[in-house]
Amino acid sequence: MSSESSSKGPVIIITGTPGTGKTTHAQLLVEESPIPLKHINVGEFVKEKGLYESYDDEWQSYTVDEDRLLDELEPIVSAGGVILDWHTCELFPERWADLVVVLRCDHSKLWDRLEKRGYPLKKIQENNEAEIMEVVLDEARSSYSQEIVVELKSEDRETSNVES
């Protein structure tokens, strides 16, 4: 971590396939951290700020206006002490990240979690395949320095990675 970022608080990206526990981990980290951290659920942020071009009914997802999203996040990230929680990470500039945490989950547990969310079958299948193929992990490893990318299993709500 650079001395500049350590004086203002880290920028942590928590990423993973939908259903791997990103928001849960981010909220726990905010609660347990000895330094103040702000959690931004990027998907909710996009909806709240209208940072999307359209909504796809079939996939039940937004097409994000990436330029506007980055413009909105830049001053928040520049201040430091923030956790960005999103299903993808390659969009965020490498200079932003002090730590990139990729949460992983066994695909059968992931399937159950996504079914409970009411995802359409097609979306469950696509996300499950992405988890099996390590899409998000590969994305993180190709976008950021190896030293700051950490892969963690997230399969049980009772055991958290936050204390690790």
Short mmCIF file of C-alpha atoms in Angstrom, two decimals:
data_model
loop_
_atom_site.label_atom_id
_atom_site.label_comp_id
_atom_site.label_asym_id
_atom_site.label_seq_id
_atom_site.Cartn_x
_atom_site.Cartn_y
_atom_site.Cartn_z
CA MET A 1 0.00 0.00 0.00
CA SER A 2 1.37 3.40 -0.86
CA SER A 3 2.03 5.88 1.95
CA GLU A 4 -0.49 8.24 0.37
CA SER A 5 -3.30 5.68 0.52
CA SER A 6 -2.42 4.50 4.03
CA SER A 7 -2.78 8.05 5.39
CA LYS A 8 -6.27 8.38 3.94
CA GLY A 9 -7.51 4.84 4.37
CA PRO A 10 -7.44 1.96 1.90
CA VAL A 11 -9.57 1.35 -1.15
CA ILE A 12 -10.78 -2.24 -1.06
CA ILE A 13 -12.62 -3.89 -3.93
CA ILE A 14 -14.72 -6.89 -2.93
CA THR A 15 -15.83 -8.77 -6.02
CA GLY A 16 -17.23 -12.13 -7.02
CA THR A 17 -20.06 -13.78 -8.85
CA PRO A 18 -23.51 -12.68 -7.61
CA GLY A 19 -24.38 -14.64 -4.46
CA THR A 20 -20.84 -15.13 -3.14
CA GLY A 21 -21.33 -12.84 -0.13
CA LYS A 22 -19.80 -9.53 -1.24
CA THR A 23 -22.26 -7.27 0.55
CA THR A 24 -22.25 -9.37 3.71
CA HIS A 25 -18.44 -9.31 3.85
CA ALA A 26 -18.28 -5.59 3.09
CA GLN A 27 -20.74 -4.78 5.88
CA LEU A 28 -18.84 -6.97 8.35
CA LEU A 29 -15.57 -5.32 7.37
CA VAL A 30 -17.05 -1.85 7.98
CA GLU A 31 -18.23 -3.00 11.43
CA GLU A 32 -14.97 -4.71 12.41
CA SER A 33 -12.43 -2.32 10.91
CA PRO A 34 -10.29 -0.30 13.33
CA ILE A 35 -10.39 2.56 10.80
CA PRO A 36 -13.55 4.13 9.36
CA LEU A 37 -14.59 2.60 6.04
CA LYS A 38 -17.46 3.50 3.76
CA HIS A 39 -19.23 0.63 1.96
CA ILE A 40 -20.54 1.28 -1.53
CA ASN A 41 -22.70 -1.42 -3.06
CA VAL A 42 -21.98 -0.39 -6.65
CA GLY A 43 -25.13 -2.01 -8.06
CA GLU A 44 -27.32 -0.02 -5.65
CA PHE A 45 -25.23 3.12 -6.27
CA VAL A 46 -25.87 2.78 -10.03
CA LYS A 47 -29.64 2.52 -9.44
CA GLU A 48 -29.78 5.37 -6.89
CA LYS A 49 -27.80 7.76 -9.09
CA GLY A 50 -29.38 6.69 -12.40
CA LEU A 51 -25.99 5.68 -13.82
CA TYR A 52 -27.39 3.26 -16.36
CA GLU A 53 -28.35 3.35 -20.02
CA SER A 54 -31.17 0.81 -19.94
CA TYR A 55 -32.78 -2.08 -18.05
CA ASP A 56 -32.88 -5.59 -19.49
CA ASP A 57 -36.10 -7.33 -18.42
CA GLU A 58 -34.97 -10.76 -19.58
CA TRP A 59 -31.77 -10.66 -17.49
CA GLN A 60 -33.25 -8.41 -14.78
CA SER A 61 -30.19 -6.18 -14.86
CA TYR A 62 -29.07 -2.68 -15.77
CA THR A 63 -26.70 -1.70 -18.57
CA VAL A 64 -24.32 0.55 -16.64
CA ASP A 65 -23.03 3.84 -18.03
CA GLU A 66 -19.43 3.08 -17.06
CA ASP A 67 -18.02 6.56 -17.74
CA ARG A 68 -20.64 8.23 -15.55
CA LEU A 69 -20.15 5.60 -12.83
CA LEU A 70 -16.38 6.20 -12.73
CA ASP A 71 -16.92 9.98 -12.70
CA GLU A 72 -19.26 9.65 -9.70
CA LEU A 73 -16.95 7.30 -7.82
CA GLU A 74 -13.68 9.19 -8.47
CA PRO A 75 -14.03 11.80 -5.66
CA ILE A 76 -15.24 9.17 -3.18
CA VAL A 77 -12.38 6.81 -3.98
CA SER A 78 -9.85 9.68 -3.95
CA ALA A 79 -10.79 10.38 -0.34
CA GLY A 80 -9.91 6.76 0.57
CA GLY A 81 -11.38 4.54 3.25
CA VAL A 82 -13.87 2.89 0.92
CA ILE A 83 -15.04 -0.61 0.05
CA LEU A 84 -16.40 -1.07 -3.46
CA ASP A 85 -18.68 -4.10 -3.65
CA TRP A 86 -19.58 -5.29 -7.17
CA HIS A 87 -19.78 -8.43 -9.30
CA THR A 88 -17.03 -7.15 -11.58
CA CYS A 89 -13.80 -5.26 -10.96
CA GLU A 90 -11.92 -4.70 -14.23
CA LEU A 91 -13.74 -1.40 -14.79
CA PHE A 92 -12.04 0.22 -11.79
CA PRO A 93 -8.64 1.81 -12.54
CA GLU A 94 -5.68 -0.12 -11.19
CA ARG A 95 -4.49 2.99 -9.35
CA TRP A 96 -7.67 2.94 -7.20
CA ALA A 97 -7.14 -0.45 -5.55
CA ASP A 98 -5.08 -1.22 -2.47
CA LEU A 99 -6.69 -4.66 -2.10
CA VAL A 100 -8.93 -6.75 -4.37
CA VAL A 101 -10.81 -9.57 -2.63
CA VAL A 102 -12.43 -12.16 -4.88
CA LEU A 103 -15.06 -14.21 -3.05
CA ARG A 104 -15.64 -17.74 -4.32
CA CYS A 105 -18.39 -20.23 -3.57
CA ASP A 106 -19.10 -23.85 -4.42
CA HIS A 107 -21.43 -23.76 -7.43
CA SER A 108 -24.15 -25.90 -5.82
CA LYS A 109 -24.37 -23.54 -2.84
CA LEU A 110 -24.29 -20.59 -5.23
CA TRP A 111 -27.19 -22.06 -7.23
CA ASP A 112 -29.29 -22.31 -4.03
CA ARG A 113 -28.48 -18.72 -3.04
CA LEU A 114 -29.46 -17.36 -6.47
CA GLU A 115 -32.69 -19.41 -6.51
CA LYS A 116 -33.60 -17.90 -3.11
CA ARG A 117 -33.11 -14.44 -4.65
CA GLY A 118 -35.65 -15.31 -7.32
CA TYR A 119 -33.21 -15.05 -10.22
CA PRO A 120 -34.49 -16.41 -13.54
CA LEU A 121 -33.09 -19.83 -14.45
CA LYS A 122 -31.06 -18.41 -17.36
CA LYS A 123 -29.36 -15.91 -15.01
CA ILE A 124 -28.67 -18.61 -12.40
CA GLN A 125 -27.09 -20.82 -15.07
CA GLU A 126 -24.92 -18.00 -16.45
CA ASN A 127 -23.68 -16.95 -13.00
CA ASN A 128 -23.04 -20.55 -11.99
CA GLU A 129 -21.02 -21.15 -15.13
CA ALA A 130 -19.05 -17.94 -14.50
CA GLU A 131 -18.20 -19.18 -10.99
CA ILE A 132 -17.11 -22.61 -12.24
CA MET A 133 -14.96 -21.00 -14.96
CA GLU A 134 -13.40 -18.55 -12.43
CA VAL A 135 -14.38 -15.58 -14.61
CA VAL A 136 -14.22 -12.95 -11.86
CA LEU A 137 -10.99 -14.32 -10.41
CA ASP A 138 -9.34 -14.29 -13.85
CA GLU A 139 -10.63 -10.74 -14.41
CA ALA A 140 -9.11 -9.58 -11.11
CA ARG A 141 -5.78 -11.30 -11.77
CA SER A 142 -5.51 -9.77 -15.24
CA SER A 143 -6.50 -6.27 -14.07
CA TYR A 144 -4.45 -5.78 -10.88
CA SER A 145 -1.04 -6.57 -9.45
CA GLN A 146 -0.86 -10.15 -8.15
CA GLU A 147 0.25 -8.90 -4.72
CA ILE A 148 -3.09 -7.19 -4.04
CA VAL A 149 -5.49 -9.88 -5.33
CA VAL A 150 -6.75 -12.30 -2.68
CA GLU A 151 -9.12 -15.22 -3.27
CA LEU A 152 -11.34 -16.28 -0.34
CA LYS A 153 -13.96 -19.00 0.00
CA SER A 154 -17.38 -17.71 1.05
CA GLU A 155 -19.61 -20.68 1.66
CA ASP A 156 -20.93 -20.37 5.20
CA ARG A 157 -22.64 -17.36 6.78
CA GLU A 158 -21.48 -18.44 10.24
CA THR A 159 -17.80 -18.29 9.35
CA SER A 160 -16.52 -15.00 8.07
CA ASN A 161 -13.29 -14.10 6.34
CA VAL A 162 -13.25 -10.66 7.97
CA GLU A 163 -11.19 -11.77 10.97
CA SER A 164 -8.66 -13.60 8.74
#
